[in-house]
mmCIF file of C-alpha atoms in Angstrom:
data_model
loop_
_atom_site.group_PDB
_atom_site.id
_atom_site.type_symbol
_atom_site.label_atom_id
_atom_site.label_comp_id
_atom_site.label_asym_id
_atom_site.label_seq_id
_atom_site.Cartn_x
_atom_site.Cartn_y
_atom_site.Cartn_z
ATOM 1 C CA MET A 1 43.514 151.264 118.780
ATOM 2 C CA SER A 2 39.910 150.391 119.729
ATOM 3 C CA LEU A 3 40.854 149.135 123.219
ATOM 4 C CA ASN A 4 42.048 152.642 123.984
ATOM 5 C CA LYS A 5 38.995 154.140 122.573
ATOM 6 C CA LEU A 6 36.895 151.699 124.634
ATOM 7 C CA ILE A 7 38.616 152.740 127.867
ATOM 8 C CA ASP A 8 38.305 156.543 127.095
ATOM 9 C CA SER A 9 34.694 156.204 126.117
ATOM 10 C CA LEU A 10 33.814 154.150 129.203
ATOM 11 C CA SER A 11 35.631 156.632 131.379
ATOM 12 C CA THR A 12 33.903 159.672 129.938
ATOM 13 C CA GLN A 13 30.384 158.647 128.745
ATOM 14 C CA GLY A 14 29.876 155.159 130.284
ATOM 15 C CA TRP A 15 29.577 153.302 126.898
ATOM 16 C CA TYR A 16 31.232 152.481 123.634
ATOM 17 C CA VAL A 17 30.174 151.064 120.330
ATOM 18 C CA TRP A 18 32.912 148.866 118.788
ATOM 19 C CA ASP A 19 32.102 148.212 115.130
ATOM 20 C CA ASP A 20 33.844 145.204 113.504
ATOM 21 C CA PHE A 21 34.675 143.812 116.881
ATOM 22 C CA LEU A 22 34.545 140.410 115.122
ATOM 23 C CA ASN A 23 34.356 139.732 111.278
ATOM 24 C CA LEU A 24 31.643 137.657 109.520
ATOM 25 C CA SER A 25 33.720 134.380 109.470
ATOM 26 C CA GLU A 26 34.309 134.721 113.249
ATOM 27 C CA ILE A 27 30.583 135.145 113.830
ATOM 28 C CA GLN A 28 29.621 132.271 111.732
ATOM 29 C CA ALA A 29 32.253 130.046 113.456
ATOM 30 C CA ILE A 30 30.778 130.921 116.866
ATOM 31 C CA LYS A 31 27.326 130.277 115.591
ATOM 32 C CA SER A 32 28.343 126.726 114.308
ATOM 33 C CA CYS A 33 29.155 125.872 118.014
ATOM 34 C CA ILE A 34 25.726 126.834 119.332
ATOM 35 C CA PRO A 35 23.280 124.017 119.895
ATOM 36 C CA GLU A 36 19.915 124.214 118.143
ATOM 37 C CA LYS A 37 17.952 123.715 121.299
ATOM 38 C CA LEU A 38 17.973 126.873 123.531
ATOM 39 C CA HIS A 39 16.061 127.653 126.881
ATOM 40 C CA ASP A 40 13.363 130.242 127.260
ATOM 41 C CA ALA A 41 15.001 133.160 128.982
ATOM 42 C CA ARG A 42 13.791 133.884 132.554
ATOM 43 C CA ILE A 43 13.861 137.010 134.840
ATOM 44 C CA GLY A 44 14.868 137.344 138.409
ATOM 45 C CA ASN A 45 17.248 135.244 140.271
ATOM 46 C CA GLY A 46 17.261 132.573 143.023
ATOM 47 C CA GLU A 47 13.831 132.103 144.485
ATOM 48 C CA SER A 48 12.292 134.745 142.404
ATOM 49 C CA LEU A 49 13.431 133.168 138.882
ATOM 50 C CA GLN A 50 10.399 132.981 136.656
ATOM 51 C CA ASP A 51 9.117 132.942 132.988
ATOM 52 C CA ASN A 52 7.671 136.106 132.047
ATOM 53 C CA LYS A 53 6.885 136.536 128.211
ATOM 54 C CA THR A 54 5.387 140.053 128.783
ATOM 55 C CA ILE A 55 8.908 141.264 129.786
ATOM 56 C CA ARG A 56 11.230 139.139 127.605
ATOM 57 C CA GLY A 57 10.853 136.658 124.787
ATOM 58 C CA ASP A 58 14.235 135.566 124.020
ATOM 59 C CA GLN A 59 15.897 132.053 124.278
ATOM 60 C CA THR A 60 19.268 131.677 125.591
ATOM 61 C CA ILE A 61 22.221 129.290 126.377
ATOM 62 C CA TRP A 62 25.154 129.980 128.726
ATOM 63 C CA LEU A 63 28.437 129.921 126.821
ATOM 64 C CA GLU A 64 31.406 127.880 127.998
ATOM 65 C CA SER A 65 34.988 127.551 126.351
ATOM 66 C CA GLU A 66 34.370 123.816 126.088
ATOM 67 C CA MET A 67 31.624 124.394 123.387
ATOM 68 C CA GLY A 68 34.382 124.934 120.814
ATOM 69 C CA ALA A 69 37.428 126.771 119.834
ATOM 70 C CA PRO A 70 35.513 129.825 118.269
ATOM 71 C CA ILE A 71 33.798 130.414 121.640
ATOM 72 C CA ALA A 72 37.089 129.895 123.575
ATOM 73 C CA GLU A 73 38.793 132.438 121.348
ATOM 74 C CA TYR A 74 35.895 134.802 122.046
ATOM 75 C CA MET A 75 36.175 134.346 125.754
ATOM 76 C CA ALA A 76 39.986 134.852 125.530
ATOM 77 C CA LYS A 77 39.185 138.211 123.627
ATOM 78 C CA MET A 78 36.905 139.277 126.465
ATOM 79 C CA ASP A 79 39.532 138.432 128.956
ATOM 80 C CA VAL A 80 41.924 140.878 127.332
ATOM 81 C CA ILE A 81 39.440 143.604 127.702
ATOM 82 C CA ARG A 82 38.741 142.713 131.428
ATOM 83 C CA GLN A 83 42.373 142.830 132.076
ATOM 84 C CA ALA A 84 42.830 146.266 130.315
ATOM 85 C CA LEU A 85 39.747 147.740 132.176
ATOM 86 C CA ASN A 86 41.370 146.546 135.503
ATOM 87 C CA GLN A 87 44.742 147.882 134.547
ATOM 88 C CA GLN A 88 43.541 151.331 133.170
ATOM 89 C CA CYS A 89 40.230 151.996 135.170
ATOM 90 C CA TYR A 90 40.916 149.981 138.459
ATOM 91 C CA MET A 91 37.574 148.296 137.999
ATOM 92 C CA GLY A 92 38.400 145.097 140.066
ATOM 93 C CA LEU A 93 36.685 142.772 137.549
ATOM 94 C CA ARG A 94 37.256 139.188 138.426
ATOM 95 C CA ASP A 95 35.130 137.053 135.923
ATOM 96 C CA PHE A 96 33.008 137.062 132.839
ATOM 97 C CA GLU A 97 29.659 135.323 132.239
ATOM 98 C CA THR A 98 28.096 135.241 128.903
ATOM 99 C CA HIS A 99 25.156 133.698 127.072
ATOM 100 C CA PHE A 100 24.048 133.444 123.350
ATOM 101 C CA CYS A 101 20.567 134.911 122.954
ATOM 102 C CA ARG A 102 18.167 134.346 120.078
ATOM 103 C CA TYR A 103 14.968 136.485 119.657
ATOM 104 C CA PRO A 104 12.313 134.684 117.524
ATOM 105 C CA ASN A 105 10.200 136.924 115.280
ATOM 106 C CA GLY A 106 8.182 139.269 117.574
ATOM 107 C CA ALA A 107 10.197 138.925 120.616
ATOM 108 C CA PHE A 108 11.488 141.747 122.724
ATOM 109 C CA TYR A 109 12.939 142.604 126.146
ATOM 110 C CA LYS A 110 11.417 145.410 128.068
ATOM 111 C CA LYS A 111 13.457 148.103 129.783
ATOM 112 C CA HIS A 112 15.598 146.859 132.460
ATOM 113 C CA VAL A 113 19.022 147.315 134.254
ATOM 114 C CA ASP A 114 21.564 144.491 134.156
ATOM 115 C CA ASN A 115 21.893 143.810 137.942
ATOM 116 C CA PHE A 116 19.739 141.826 140.125
ATOM 117 C CA GLN A 117 18.147 143.953 142.841
ATOM 118 C CA GLY A 118 20.352 144.321 145.782
ATOM 119 C CA GLN A 119 23.505 142.870 143.961
ATOM 120 C CA GLY A 120 26.068 144.842 142.203
ATOM 121 C CA ARG A 121 28.288 142.192 140.861
ATOM 122 C CA ARG A 122 27.714 142.970 137.191
ATOM 123 C CA LYS A 123 29.883 145.973 136.459
ATOM 124 C CA VAL A 124 30.159 146.186 132.712
ATOM 125 C CA THR A 125 27.738 144.751 130.098
ATOM 126 C CA THR A 126 28.702 143.780 126.657
ATOM 127 C CA VAL A 127 26.460 142.809 123.682
ATOM 128 C CA LEU A 128 27.871 141.370 120.419
ATOM 129 C CA TYR A 129 25.545 141.227 117.486
ATOM 130 C CA MET A 130 25.366 138.254 115.155
ATOM 131 C CA ASN A 131 22.745 139.268 112.532
ATOM 132 C CA GLU A 132 24.435 138.982 109.174
ATOM 133 C CA ALA A 133 21.476 140.197 107.040
ATOM 134 C CA TRP A 134 19.973 142.687 109.277
ATOM 135 C CA GLN A 135 18.412 145.686 107.525
ATOM 136 C CA ARG A 136 16.399 148.551 108.730
ATOM 137 C CA GLY A 137 12.838 147.563 109.581
ATOM 138 C CA ASP A 138 13.876 144.154 110.926
ATOM 139 C CA GLY A 139 13.561 145.506 114.477
ATOM 140 C CA GLY A 140 15.451 144.335 117.537
ATOM 141 C CA GLU A 141 17.341 147.521 117.953
ATOM 142 C CA LEU A 142 18.856 148.458 121.441
ATOM 143 C CA VAL A 143 17.447 151.434 123.146
ATOM 144 C CA VAL A 144 19.532 153.000 125.931
ATOM 145 C CA TYR A 145 18.146 155.444 128.455
ATOM 146 C CA ASP A 146 19.455 157.446 131.446
ATOM 147 C CA HIS A 147 18.033 157.082 134.904
ATOM 148 C CA GLN A 148 15.782 160.043 134.201
ATOM 149 C CA ASP A 149 14.034 157.911 131.479
ATOM 150 C CA ASN A 150 15.690 160.097 128.561
ATOM 151 C CA LYS A 151 16.433 158.160 125.537
ATOM 152 C CA LEU A 152 20.179 158.427 124.919
ATOM 153 C CA PHE A 153 20.588 156.405 121.575
ATOM 154 C CA GLN A 154 19.250 153.552 119.604
ATOM 155 C CA LEU A 155 21.649 150.952 118.099
ATOM 156 C CA ASP A 156 21.049 148.761 115.103
ATOM 157 C CA PRO A 157 22.140 145.137 115.697
ATOM 158 C CA LEU A 158 24.616 144.631 112.896
ATOM 159 C CA ALA A 159 26.816 141.614 112.784
ATOM 160 C CA GLY A 160 30.208 142.106 114.399
ATOM 161 C CA ARG A 161 29.211 145.238 116.277
ATOM 162 C CA MET A 162 29.596 145.068 120.033
ATOM 163 C CA ILE A 163 28.343 147.613 122.563
ATOM 164 C CA VAL A 164 29.978 147.888 126.166
ATOM 165 C CA PHE A 165 28.366 149.950 128.788
ATOM 166 C CA MET A 166 28.340 150.365 132.607
ATOM 167 C CA SER A 167 25.734 147.903 133.808
ATOM 168 C CA GLU A 168 24.123 149.930 136.557
ATOM 169 C CA GLU A 169 24.091 153.260 134.769
ATOM 170 C CA PHE A 170 22.003 152.472 131.767
ATOM 171 C CA PRO A 171 18.370 151.077 131.587
ATOM 172 C CA HIS A 172 17.949 149.628 128.142
ATOM 173 C CA GLU A 173 15.480 147.549 126.060
ATOM 174 C CA VAL A 174 15.286 145.440 122.873
ATOM 175 C CA LEU A 175 12.581 146.505 120.577
ATOM 176 C CA PRO A 176 10.307 143.881 119.029
ATOM 177 C CA THR A 177 11.956 142.029 116.246
ATOM 178 C CA GLN A 178 10.596 141.472 112.839
ATOM 179 C CA GLN A 179 13.162 138.818 112.012
ATOM 180 C CA LYS A 180 15.199 136.254 113.998
ATOM 181 C CA ARG A 181 17.767 138.315 116.004
ATOM 182 C CA GLU A 182 20.951 136.915 117.568
ATOM 183 C CA SER A 183 23.516 138.221 120.024
ATOM 184 C CA ILE A 184 25.912 137.290 122.699
ATOM 185 C CA ALA A 185 25.307 139.165 125.859
ATOM 186 C CA GLY A 186 27.934 139.255 128.626
ATOM 187 C CA TRP A 187 28.832 140.891 131.940
ATOM 188 C CA PHE A 188 32.275 141.553 133.552
ATOM 189 C CA LEU A 189 31.889 140.680 137.223
ATOM 190 C CA THR A 190 33.346 142.008 140.489
ATOM 191 C CA GLU A 191 33.034 138.448 141.964
ATOM 192 C CA LYS A 192 34.389 135.058 140.700
ATOM 193 C CA ILE A 193 31.777 132.670 139.351
ATOM 194 C CA LEU A 194 31.856 129.658 141.528
#
């Protein structure tokens, strides 16, 4: 079962690639719930929140179960994973936050770590890819590094594929896209969202 593979892989190497996490009809159903208008993504948090197109060029919208049954079903699936990680790995995950991301042609996200400086509440990162017709050369691949800046691997953003990794252990970047690139990024948190 893939859930067991996820737990084993996170425990040993800190990441897991889950191909076919969702099928194409599930991906299309989620996309049908996403509003056309998204917001330019920002960097930082609180007082330091800012636009910076030299670091990231995607557009996002935070997802809520109320946006439609397909999104509620996705959130329910993610909660099963959260509970399994708590049960098997004693991670103390208390919540999940997630947003839909659209990278227009030419957009990228420079190398970063998924926790705001001085905060460690994001414990596990998830990225679900939604690019139904992605082909080599379309760009937008995820590149994952270790803290010594060694490239560990590069991942094609294929529809239905999800990567799960420990948020603070792996700096990563999204390479420039040559086509529109869509995904759902999420984080299992050690604190409840208020």
